[in-house]
Short mmCIF file of C-alpha atoms in Angstrom, two decimals:
data_model
loop_
_atom_site.label_atom_id
_atom_site.label_comp_id
_atom_site.label_asym_id
_atom_site.label_seq_id
_atom_site.Cartn_x
_atom_site.Cartn_y
_atom_site.Cartn_z
CA MET A 1 5.78 9.58 73.82
CA LEU A 2 3.66 7.00 72.39
CA LEU A 3 -0.84 6.34 74.50
CA ARG A 4 -0.97 3.32 73.58
CA LEU A 5 -5.28 3.05 74.38
CA HIS A 6 -7.72 0.48 74.59
CA ALA A 7 -11.14 0.62 73.50
CA GLN A 8 -14.14 0.90 74.76
CA PRO A 9 -16.65 -1.13 73.71
CA LYS A 10 -18.82 1.61 72.50
CA LYS A 11 -16.11 2.99 70.71
CA ILE A 12 -15.13 -0.43 69.34
CA ALA A 13 -18.38 -0.48 67.49
CA LEU A 14 -17.83 3.04 66.59
CA LEU A 15 -15.59 2.60 65.06
CA ILE A 16 -16.25 -0.25 63.44
CA GLN A 17 -19.10 1.08 62.02
CA GLN A 18 -17.35 3.96 60.15
CA ASN A 19 -14.66 1.52 58.29
CA PHE A 20 -17.88 -0.21 57.54
CA ARG A 21 -18.90 2.79 55.89
CA VAL A 22 -16.13 3.30 54.28
CA GLY A 23 -15.57 0.25 52.70
CA LEU A 24 -19.18 0.57 51.09
CA CYS A 25 -17.88 3.25 49.47
CA THR A 26 -14.63 1.75 47.35
CA ALA A 27 -16.22 -1.40 46.71
CA SER A 28 -19.28 0.42 45.44
CA LEU A 29 -17.35 0.58 42.57
CA PHE A 30 -17.23 -2.82 40.96
CA PHE A 31 -20.60 -3.97 42.28
CA ALA A 32 -21.87 -1.48 40.31
CA GLY A 33 -20.04 -2.85 36.95
CA PRO A 34 -20.22 -5.73 35.21
CA ALA A 35 -20.54 -9.32 37.09
CA PHE A 36 -17.80 -10.48 34.85
CA ALA A 37 -15.29 -7.77 35.14
CA GLU A 38 -13.18 -7.46 32.77
CA SER A 39 -8.61 -6.84 32.26
CA VAL A 40 -7.21 -4.99 29.32
CA SER A 41 -4.12 -2.43 28.18
CA TYR A 42 -2.92 -0.30 26.44
CA ALA A 43 -1.83 -2.48 23.65
CA GLN A 44 -5.07 -4.84 23.49
CA ALA A 45 -7.26 -1.31 23.98
CA GLU A 46 -5.62 -0.42 20.69
CA GLN A 47 -5.63 -3.04 18.84
CA SER A 48 -9.39 -3.79 19.86
CA ILE A 49 -10.42 0.60 18.30
CA LEU A 50 -8.78 0.03 15.57
CA LYS A 51 -9.90 -3.26 14.27
CA ASP A 52 -13.78 -2.64 15.71
CA SER A 53 -14.82 0.02 15.90
CA TYR A 54 -17.69 2.23 13.66
CA SER A 55 -15.15 4.71 12.70
CA THR A 56 -12.47 1.93 11.79
CA GLN A 57 -15.60 0.52 9.24
CA ALA A 58 -16.53 2.96 7.87
CA ASN A 59 -13.04 4.15 6.76
CA GLN A 60 -12.19 0.81 5.32
CA ALA A 61 -15.80 0.81 3.47
CA LEU A 62 -14.45 4.76 1.34
CA GLN A 63 -10.93 4.05 0.89
CA GLN A 64 -12.38 0.48 -0.83
CA SER A 65 -15.19 2.86 -3.06
CA ALA A 66 -11.81 5.24 -3.35
CA GLN A 67 -10.15 2.30 -5.20
CA LEU A 68 -12.45 0.48 -6.32
CA GLU A 69 -13.49 3.99 -8.39
CA ALA A 70 -9.86 4.34 -9.15
CA GLU A 71 -10.08 0.53 -11.24
CA ALA A 72 -13.38 1.37 -12.50
CA ILE A 73 -11.66 4.14 -15.36
CA LYS A 74 -9.55 2.31 -16.08
CA GLY A 75 -10.29 1.45 -19.33
CA LEU A 76 -10.81 5.66 -20.09
CA GLY A 77 -10.27 5.71 -23.29
CA LEU A 78 -10.34 2.40 -25.40
CA PRO A 79 -13.13 2.67 -28.33
CA ARG A 80 -17.34 1.60 -26.35
CA VAL A 81 -18.44 -0.76 -28.16
CA ASP A 82 -22.96 -0.91 -28.25
CA LEU A 83 -25.88 -3.53 -29.46
CA ASN A 84 -28.29 -1.20 -29.70
CA VAL A 85 -31.70 -2.52 -31.14
CA ARG A 86 -34.21 0.50 -32.99
CA ALA A 87 -37.81 -0.52 -33.17
CA TYR A 88 -40.09 2.12 -34.87
CA ALA A 89 -43.20 2.66 -36.66
CA PHE A 90 -42.88 5.47 -38.87
CA HIS A 91 -45.73 7.61 -41.87
CA ASN A 92 -44.56 9.47 -44.11
CA GLU A 93 -46.12 11.47 -46.83
CA VAL A 94 -44.49 12.20 -49.77
CA ASP A 95 -46.14 15.38 -52.88
CA LEU A 96 -44.41 14.59 -55.92
CA PRO A 97 -43.88 17.29 -58.52
CA LEU A 98 -44.95 15.63 -62.41
CA GLY A 99 -44.96 18.35 -64.78
CA ALA A 100 -41.05 17.24 -65.84
CA LEU A 101 -42.33 13.25 -66.47
CA LYS A 102 -45.34 14.61 -68.13
CA ASN A 103 -43.11 16.29 -70.64
CA ASN A 104 -40.67 13.77 -71.01
CA LEU A 105 -43.13 11.06 -71.18
CA GLU A 106 -44.63 12.87 -73.56
CA GLN A 107 -41.54 13.84 -76.03
CA SER A 108 -40.74 9.83 -75.50
CA LEU A 109 -44.27 9.33 -76.61
CA SER A 110 -44.36 11.78 -79.61
CA ASN A 111 -40.40 10.87 -80.60
CA GLY A 112 -41.64 6.69 -80.92
CA VAL A 113 -44.89 6.74 -83.34
CA ASN A 114 -43.13 9.38 -84.96
CA ASN A 115 -39.81 7.14 -85.62
CA LYS A 116 -42.12 4.02 -86.51
CA ILE A 117 -43.90 6.51 -89.20
CA ASP A 118 -40.31 6.22 -90.64
CA GLU A 119 -40.05 3.81 -90.75
CA LEU A 120 -43.40 3.04 -93.03
CA ASN A 121 -42.05 4.99 -95.93
CA LEU A 122 -45.42 6.46 -95.78
CA GLY A 123 -44.33 9.48 -98.79
CA GLY A 124 -46.29 12.52 -97.71
CA PHE A 125 -48.77 10.58 -95.68
CA ALA A 126 -46.29 10.74 -93.21
CA ASP A 127 -46.17 14.50 -92.08
CA PRO A 128 -49.71 14.68 -91.82
CA LEU A 129 -50.05 11.60 -89.78
CA LYS A 130 -48.06 13.07 -87.19
CA GLU A 131 -49.38 15.41 -86.58
CA SER A 132 -52.92 13.75 -86.45
CA LEU A 133 -50.95 11.57 -83.57
CA LYS A 134 -50.04 14.88 -81.60
CA GLN A 135 -52.57 16.18 -80.05
CA PRO A 136 -54.30 12.47 -78.93
CA ILE A 137 -51.08 11.36 -78.03
CA HIS A 138 -50.88 14.79 -75.58
CA ASP A 139 -55.02 15.01 -74.42
CA GLY A 140 -53.20 11.30 -73.05
CA VAL A 141 -50.98 12.73 -71.70
CA GLU A 142 -52.42 14.91 -69.64
CA LEU A 143 -54.92 12.80 -68.75
CA ILE A 144 -51.51 12.27 -65.82
CA PRO A 145 -52.49 14.42 -62.41
CA ASP A 146 -49.36 16.89 -61.95
CA GLU A 147 -48.51 16.49 -58.66
CA SER A 148 -48.74 13.41 -56.10
CA THR A 149 -48.85 12.82 -52.71
CA VAL A 150 -47.66 9.34 -51.45
CA ALA A 151 -47.73 7.92 -48.84
CA LEU A 152 -45.34 5.47 -47.15
CA ASP A 153 -46.07 3.06 -44.07
CA ASP A 154 -43.75 0.75 -42.64
CA GLN A 155 -42.88 -1.51 -39.45
CA VAL A 156 -39.18 -1.59 -38.25
CA ILE A 157 -37.08 -3.48 -35.58
CA ARG A 158 -33.64 -2.89 -36.59
CA PRO A 159 -30.71 -4.37 -33.76
CA THR A 160 -27.06 -2.31 -34.21
CA VAL A 161 -23.88 -2.58 -33.04
CA SER A 162 -22.04 0.51 -32.74
CA MET A 163 -18.53 1.47 -32.30
CA ILE A 164 -16.60 5.01 -30.78
CA MET A 165 -12.88 5.46 -29.82
CA PRO A 166 -12.03 8.73 -28.70
CA LEU A 167 -8.57 9.67 -30.52
CA TYR A 168 -7.76 12.81 -29.04
CA THR A 169 -9.65 15.34 -25.99
CA GLY A 170 -7.43 18.06 -24.96
CA GLY A 171 -6.37 15.58 -21.92
CA LEU A 172 -9.59 15.14 -20.11
CA THR A 173 -9.08 11.06 -20.12
CA SER A 174 -5.93 11.29 -19.11
CA SER A 175 -6.93 14.20 -16.17
CA ALA A 176 -10.10 11.56 -15.47
CA LYS A 177 -7.57 9.89 -13.97
CA GLU A 178 -4.90 11.01 -12.72
CA ILE A 179 -8.47 12.49 -9.87
CA ALA A 180 -9.86 9.00 -9.74
CA GLN A 181 -5.60 7.53 -8.08
CA LEU A 182 -5.31 10.23 -6.66
CA LYS A 183 -8.26 10.49 -4.85
CA ALA A 184 -7.78 6.92 -3.72
CA GLN A 185 -4.63 8.09 -2.49
CA ARG A 186 -6.58 10.42 -0.06
CA SER A 187 -9.10 8.03 1.00
CA GLU A 188 -5.66 5.42 2.52
CA LEU A 189 -3.78 8.83 3.76
CA ASN A 190 -8.10 9.63 5.29
CA SER A 191 -8.39 5.95 6.96
CA LYS A 192 -4.52 6.82 8.11
CA GLN A 193 -5.35 9.73 9.54
CA GLN A 194 -8.25 8.60 11.06
CA GLN A 195 -6.50 5.77 13.17
CA ASP A 196 -4.40 8.35 14.15
CA VAL A 197 -6.88 10.82 16.04
CA GLN A 198 -8.96 7.25 16.73
CA ARG A 199 -5.68 6.17 18.84
CA PHE A 200 -5.30 9.87 20.20
CA GLU A 201 -9.17 9.27 21.77
CA LEU A 202 -8.65 5.31 23.32
CA ILE A 203 -4.94 7.51 24.37
CA GLN A 204 -7.57 9.91 26.13
CA ALA A 205 -10.06 7.17 27.64
CA TYR A 206 -7.73 4.69 28.98
CA PHE A 207 -5.13 6.80 30.54
CA ASN A 208 -7.94 9.56 32.74
CA THR A 209 -9.73 6.59 33.80
CA GLN A 210 -6.15 6.16 35.44
CA LEU A 211 -5.90 8.83 35.83
CA GLN A 212 -9.49 8.00 37.89
CA LYS A 213 -8.85 5.43 39.39
CA GLN A 214 -4.88 7.18 41.03
CA LEU A 215 -7.42 10.40 42.26
CA LEU A 216 -9.45 8.41 43.85
CA ALA A 217 -6.85 5.43 45.48
CA SER A 218 -5.15 8.81 47.14
CA SER A 219 -8.12 9.85 48.45
CA GLN A 220 -8.83 7.03 50.05
CA SER A 221 -6.46 6.67 51.54
CA ASN A 222 -5.89 10.27 52.31
CA PHE A 223 -9.31 9.74 54.45
CA ASN A 224 -7.98 6.55 55.36
CA ALA A 225 -5.75 8.25 57.20
CA MET A 226 -8.03 10.61 58.63
CA GLN A 227 -10.18 7.89 60.07
CA THR A 228 -7.62 6.61 62.82
CA HIS A 229 -6.77 10.41 62.78
CA TYR A 230 -10.30 10.64 63.53
CA ASN A 231 -9.64 8.14 66.26
CA ASN A 232 -6.96 8.43 67.25
CA ALA A 233 -7.78 11.85 68.36
CA LEU A 234 -11.54 9.89 70.78
CA LYS A 235 -9.08 8.30 72.53
CA LEU A 236 -7.06 11.46 74.10
CA GLN A 237 -9.84 13.36 74.34
CA HIS A 238 -11.20 9.93 75.91
CA GLN A 239 -8.18 10.08 78.03
CA GLY A 240 -8.43 13.71 78.54
CA PHE A 241 -5.65 14.62 76.66
CA ILE A 242 -7.15 17.25 74.27
CA ASN A 243 -10.45 18.26 73.91
CA LYS A 244 -13.39 18.56 72.15
CA GLY A 245 -12.43 21.49 69.52
CA GLN A 246 -9.64 19.70 69.11
CA ARG A 247 -11.47 16.30 67.60
CA MET A 248 -13.57 18.43 65.95
CA GLN A 249 -11.59 19.36 63.97
CA PHE A 250 -10.32 16.31 63.04
CA GLU A 251 -13.81 15.00 62.58
CA VAL A 252 -14.79 17.71 59.46
CA ALA A 253 -10.58 16.64 57.95
CA LYS A 254 -13.06 12.92 57.85
CA ASN A 255 -16.21 14.50 56.61
CA ASN A 256 -13.38 16.14 53.50
CA ALA A 257 -12.08 13.50 52.90
CA GLU A 258 -15.00 11.10 52.54
CA ARG A 259 -16.95 13.98 49.99
CA ALA A 260 -13.42 13.80 48.58
CA VAL A 261 -13.62 9.34 48.00
CA GLN A 262 -17.30 10.39 46.00
CA ASN A 263 -17.24 12.72 44.41
CA ALA A 264 -13.48 11.17 42.84
CA THR A 265 -15.74 7.23 42.54
CA ALA A 266 -18.35 9.33 40.63
CA ASN A 267 -15.39 10.73 38.47
CA LEU A 268 -14.01 6.93 37.78
CA ARG A 269 -17.69 5.70 37.12
CA SER A 270 -17.68 8.68 33.78
CA SER A 271 -14.42 7.76 32.65
CA LEU A 272 -14.78 4.21 32.57
CA PHE A 273 -17.87 4.31 31.15
CA GLN A 274 -16.60 6.53 28.38
CA LEU A 275 -13.68 4.15 27.66
CA ASN A 276 -16.21 1.40 27.30
CA ASN A 277 -18.62 2.91 25.71
CA LEU A 278 -15.70 3.35 23.23
CA LEU A 279 -14.29 0.19 22.89
CA GLN A 280 -18.05 -1.06 22.61
CA GLN A 281 -18.09 -3.24 26.20
CA SER A 282 -19.52 -3.37 28.98
CA GLN A 283 -17.36 -5.07 31.29
CA ILE A 284 -13.76 -3.47 31.57
CA THR A 285 -13.46 -2.37 34.85
CA GLU A 286 -9.32 -2.87 34.98
CA LEU A 287 -6.41 -1.72 33.51
CA SER A 288 -3.24 -2.85 33.02
CA THR A 289 -1.11 -0.31 31.70
CA PRO A 290 -0.19 1.77 34.15
CA LEU A 291 0.69 5.45 33.59
CA PHE A 292 3.92 6.22 33.00
CA VAL A 293 6.66 8.79 33.15
CA ASN A 294 10.28 8.68 31.27
CA SER A 295 13.05 10.18 32.98
CA SER A 296 14.59 11.15 29.33
CA GLN A 297 13.92 12.78 26.14
CA SER A 298 14.18 9.68 23.42
CA GLN A 299 13.05 13.04 20.64
CA ASN A 300 15.26 16.05 19.28
CA LEU A 301 12.60 18.45 18.67
CA ASN A 302 14.43 19.98 15.64
CA ALA A 303 13.89 16.58 13.80
CA LEU A 304 10.38 16.76 14.55
CA LEU A 305 10.68 20.16 13.57
CA LYS A 306 12.04 19.26 10.23
CA SER A 307 10.13 15.06 9.70
CA TYR A 308 6.90 16.35 10.63
CA PRO A 309 5.93 16.86 6.75
CA GLU A 310 7.02 13.49 5.45
CA GLN A 311 4.97 11.51 8.65
CA SER A 312 1.82 13.88 9.45
CA SER A 313 -1.21 12.56 7.03
CA LEU A 314 -2.92 16.23 7.46
CA ILE A 315 -0.40 17.18 5.21
CA ARG A 316 0.54 14.66 2.57
CA LYS A 317 -3.52 14.71 2.01
CA MET A 318 -3.38 18.91 2.13
CA GLN A 319 -0.78 18.24 -0.74
CA MET A 320 -2.23 15.45 -2.87
CA ASP A 321 -5.52 18.35 -2.19
CA THR A 322 -3.12 20.65 -3.74
CA GLN A 323 -2.33 17.67 -6.57
CA LEU A 324 -5.96 17.30 -7.07
CA ALA A 325 -6.20 21.16 -7.34
CA ASN A 326 -3.77 20.17 -10.26
CA ALA A 327 -5.58 18.07 -12.14
CA ASN A 328 -8.65 19.49 -12.12
CA VAL A 329 -6.93 22.50 -13.61
CA LYS A 330 -6.12 20.45 -16.35
CA ALA A 331 -9.64 19.28 -17.07
CA GLN A 332 -10.77 22.88 -17.31
CA SER A 333 -8.36 23.44 -19.12
CA ALA A 334 -9.02 20.32 -21.93
CA ALA A 335 -12.70 21.66 -22.10
CA LYS A 336 -12.05 24.06 -24.29
CA LYS A 337 -10.10 22.36 -26.92
CA PRO A 338 -11.90 20.61 -29.12
CA ASN A 339 -12.20 16.46 -29.25
CA LEU A 340 -11.45 13.45 -32.41
CA PHE A 341 -13.42 10.28 -31.83
CA ALA A 342 -13.95 8.01 -34.48
CA PHE A 343 -16.91 6.47 -34.44
CA GLY A 344 -19.14 3.67 -36.51
CA GLU A 345 -22.14 1.16 -36.69
CA TYR A 346 -23.33 -2.61 -38.51
CA THR A 347 -26.61 -3.42 -38.36
CA LEU A 348 -27.54 -7.81 -37.93
CA ASP A 349 -29.76 -8.04 -40.29
CA GLU A 350 -30.08 -9.28 -44.00
CA LYS A 351 -28.87 -5.77 -45.25
CA GLN A 352 -26.00 -5.75 -42.63
CA ASN A 353 -25.86 -2.17 -43.69
CA TRP A 354 -22.65 -0.08 -41.76
CA ILE A 355 -21.17 2.82 -42.25
CA VAL A 356 -17.19 3.91 -40.03
CA GLY A 357 -16.00 7.27 -39.86
CA VAL A 358 -13.82 9.94 -38.18
CA ALA A 359 -16.23 12.91 -36.21
CA ALA A 360 -13.92 15.73 -34.52
CA ARG A 361 -16.04 18.78 -31.94
CA TYR A 362 -14.76 22.27 -30.97
CA ASN A 363 -17.42 23.72 -28.76
CA LEU A 364 -18.75 27.45 -29.77
CA PHE A 365 -20.76 29.03 -27.28
CA SER A 366 -22.78 26.44 -24.92
CA GLY A 367 -23.34 29.19 -21.85
CA ILE A 368 -20.32 28.52 -19.40
CA ASP A 369 -17.42 30.43 -19.77
CA ASN A 370 -14.18 27.81 -19.73
CA ASN A 371 -11.64 30.34 -19.25
CA LYS A 372 -13.31 31.82 -15.75
CA ASN A 373 -13.66 27.90 -14.79
CA VAL A 374 -10.18 27.35 -15.44
CA GLN A 375 -9.00 30.33 -13.40
CA ALA A 376 -11.38 30.00 -10.21
CA ALA A 377 -9.27 26.44 -11.08
CA GLU A 378 -6.21 27.56 -10.84
CA LEU A 379 -6.65 30.20 -7.53
CA GLN A 380 -8.35 26.80 -5.39
CA ARG A 381 -5.03 25.23 -6.44
CA TYR A 382 -3.74 28.68 -5.24
CA ALA A 383 -5.77 28.48 -2.43
CA SER A 384 -4.99 25.09 -0.90
CA GLU A 385 -1.51 25.92 -0.93
CA LEU A 386 -1.82 28.72 1.44
CA MET A 387 -3.67 26.62 3.77
CA THR A 388 -0.98 23.61 3.64
CA GLU A 389 1.09 25.86 4.54
CA ARG A 390 -1.14 27.49 6.78
CA THR A 391 -1.19 24.34 9.20
CA LYS A 392 2.10 23.96 8.70
CA GLN A 393 2.63 27.16 10.91
CA GLU A 394 -0.27 25.21 13.95
CA ILE A 395 1.50 22.33 13.06
CA GLU A 396 4.69 23.89 13.90
CA ASN A 397 3.28 25.75 17.51
CA ILE A 398 1.83 22.77 18.65
CA ILE A 399 4.84 20.07 18.58
CA TYR A 400 6.93 23.12 20.09
CA LYS A 401 4.72 23.32 23.07
CA SER A 402 4.08 19.34 22.91
CA TYR A 403 7.39 19.20 22.92
CA SER A 404 8.22 21.33 25.78
CA GLU A 405 4.12 20.05 28.02
CA VAL A 406 6.82 16.62 27.59
CA THR A 407 10.20 17.83 29.21
CA THR A 408 8.20 20.37 31.67
CA ALA A 409 6.36 17.05 32.78
CA GLN A 410 9.46 15.84 33.17
CA GLN A 411 10.80 17.78 35.37
CA SER A 412 8.00 17.96 38.03
CA HIS A 413 7.75 14.08 38.25
CA GLN A 414 11.45 14.55 39.46
CA LEU A 415 10.47 17.34 41.87
CA LEU A 416 7.74 15.98 43.19
CA GLN A 417 9.28 12.71 43.88
CA GLN A 418 12.03 14.11 46.32
CA ASN A 419 8.80 15.80 48.07
CA LEU A 420 6.60 12.91 47.91
CA LYS A 421 10.09 11.45 50.65
CA ALA A 422 9.47 15.10 52.65
CA ALA A 423 5.86 15.03 53.23
CA GLU A 424 5.92 11.53 54.10
CA GLU A 425 8.48 12.31 57.01
CA ASN A 426 6.61 15.27 57.87
CA LEU A 427 3.78 13.31 58.59
CA ARG A 428 4.87 10.79 61.01
CA ILE A 429 6.98 13.87 62.77
CA GLN A 430 3.36 15.68 62.91
CA THR A 431 1.40 12.97 64.27
CA LEU A 432 3.60 11.46 66.20
CA SER A 433 4.91 15.67 67.81
CA PHE A 434 0.36 15.22 68.15
CA LYS A 435 0.42 12.51 70.29
CA GLU A 436 3.22 13.86 72.71
CA ASP A 437 1.24 17.58 73.09
CA MET A 438 4.10 19.32 71.19
CA GLY A 439 1.74 20.06 67.64
CA THR A 440 -1.19 20.39 67.11
CA ALA A 441 -4.08 19.06 64.92
CA THR A 442 -4.13 21.75 62.49
CA GLN A 443 -0.69 20.84 62.04
CA VAL A 444 -0.96 17.40 61.11
CA ILE A 445 -4.52 17.83 59.63
CA ASP A 446 -1.99 20.39 56.50
CA ALA A 447 0.72 17.34 56.00
CA GLN A 448 -1.66 13.98 55.63
CA ASN A 449 -3.31 17.15 53.29
CA THR A 450 0.08 17.95 51.82
CA LEU A 451 0.82 14.09 50.89
CA SER A 452 -2.52 13.20 49.41
CA THR A 453 -2.41 16.49 47.36
CA LEU A 454 1.12 14.77 46.53
CA LYS A 455 0.10 12.09 45.40
CA SER A 456 -2.41 13.09 43.11
CA GLU A 457 -0.34 15.81 41.55
CA MET A 458 2.26 12.74 40.77
CA ALA A 459 -1.40 11.10 38.90
CA LEU A 460 -1.98 14.58 37.15
CA ASN A 461 1.26 15.06 36.52
CA ALA A 462 1.84 11.59 34.48
CA TYR A 463 -1.37 11.88 32.93
CA LYS A 464 -0.40 15.41 31.61
CA TYR A 465 3.03 14.02 30.12
CA VAL A 466 1.07 10.73 28.31
CA MET A 467 -1.68 13.90 27.46
CA SER A 468 1.18 16.06 25.99
CA LEU A 469 3.27 13.12 24.75
CA ALA A 470 0.38 11.62 22.64
CA THR A 471 -1.13 15.25 21.16
CA LEU A 472 3.61 15.45 20.42
CA LEU A 473 3.42 13.06 17.95
CA GLN A 474 0.61 13.08 16.73
CA SER A 475 1.61 16.14 15.54
CA HIS A 476 4.28 14.72 14.20
CA GLY A 477 2.25 11.91 12.16
CA SER A 478 3.80 8.93 14.30
CA ILE A 479 0.90 8.57 17.14
CA GLU A 480 1.03 4.92 16.23
CA GLN A 481 4.26 4.83 18.08
CA PHE A 482 3.37 5.40 21.31
CA GLN A 483 3.39 2.70 22.78
CA SER A 484 7.06 2.31 22.61
CA TYR A 485 7.08 5.12 25.29
CA VAL A 486 4.75 2.71 27.87
CA ASN A 487 7.55 0.08 28.38
CA GLN A 488 11.11 1.77 27.85
CA SER A 489 13.62 1.06 30.25
CA ASN A 490 14.27 4.88 32.34
CA THR A 491 10.09 4.74 33.30
CA SER A 492 8.21 5.49 35.77
CA TYR A 493 4.75 4.20 36.80
CA ILE A 494 2.17 5.15 38.27
CA ARG A 495 1.15 2.49 40.74
#
């Protein structure tokens, strides 16, 4: 039998006061936030974070930097032409030996004098005259010192144009170009991987906020129901249908429900702050994309395990690291080979001196063991290959586990939907039984708590599904497809 009781003025005032306190608790979240609230969908949030986040801008700068470095050395191997200007002053002292010069000079003078005497036809006087002149010539030549010091001083400004062109470097030039190009491609993969990480972080923050909203709504609904049960208990106690102990059971349950609302409110504020901070915003309070669970699994586990090496930016980047290590092996091997280059220089002054040639260089000793450098590079390549295979094992484990968790969450959602209907009917029955004095307060409280717990479990299960799906897609390398799962026709939304 349903009891219809008229509340007394004092009880009406108490009821208004309690409901007012609940209203303040619910509204405090919104008044504590920005004055101008904004609503954002997941698609809008993803577009914002991929365009404006600090990580995106940093990776764009790094990618452009790597691309410019690759373009900068495209001309490596072409002739290098330099304009040189040398300005210098010099002083040089040279000791010149003059002994040979003196002997030649004395001999030349003697021969010249003798020839002149012979031309005069002096007869018997020629030989005595020649002998008499030898000593004066010798004495005159002896006046010249045996050596002389010559000092050279000058100041020169000499402009030149020089050219050097590698003809053979043992593969060092091609290896340098290959390494720069691989680094540019690796930078692109790194940017994609960073975008995937940002998507995953956004999914976690966005749908955690939605989870906290659902938990707050469940707690608030439970509190409102407990408040109603408590108000009815007050009326029943006043009419003498229940005792004070039964009424106090409802009061304790109401207070516990109020504490749950306060905790849920604090958690929602924290998650909202984290989301706003991630998106570099301050006014987002409403999210238009709800938690969801797809009714069926659209992915095939074997197909995921087979295709992830081509999809995963992490695996592709590690494979690129192996290619870089292989290019480094070539570069280290090239250091052991000789170099051949052409060179030339032309002076830009009135003398117009020039020089051209070809030079070869082969290092015999530099203090660096090139053979060990080659061995070290080969070990690095081997280690990179092994780490890639190990990472594949870890990714396969994550894909398998995430796929299982996605399937389990879908199955749990169906069971929770059935249990929710049963819990609602059980609460209705227990409430009627208590009012007709055929049930206890504990049964009503337990039924109400069960219903509230199921609503929370549905939200938690949906969040588990979303995060398992995000983990699965990120491990596979296709997390950019996450949005397509939100709007599938076979989707249940938690609102």
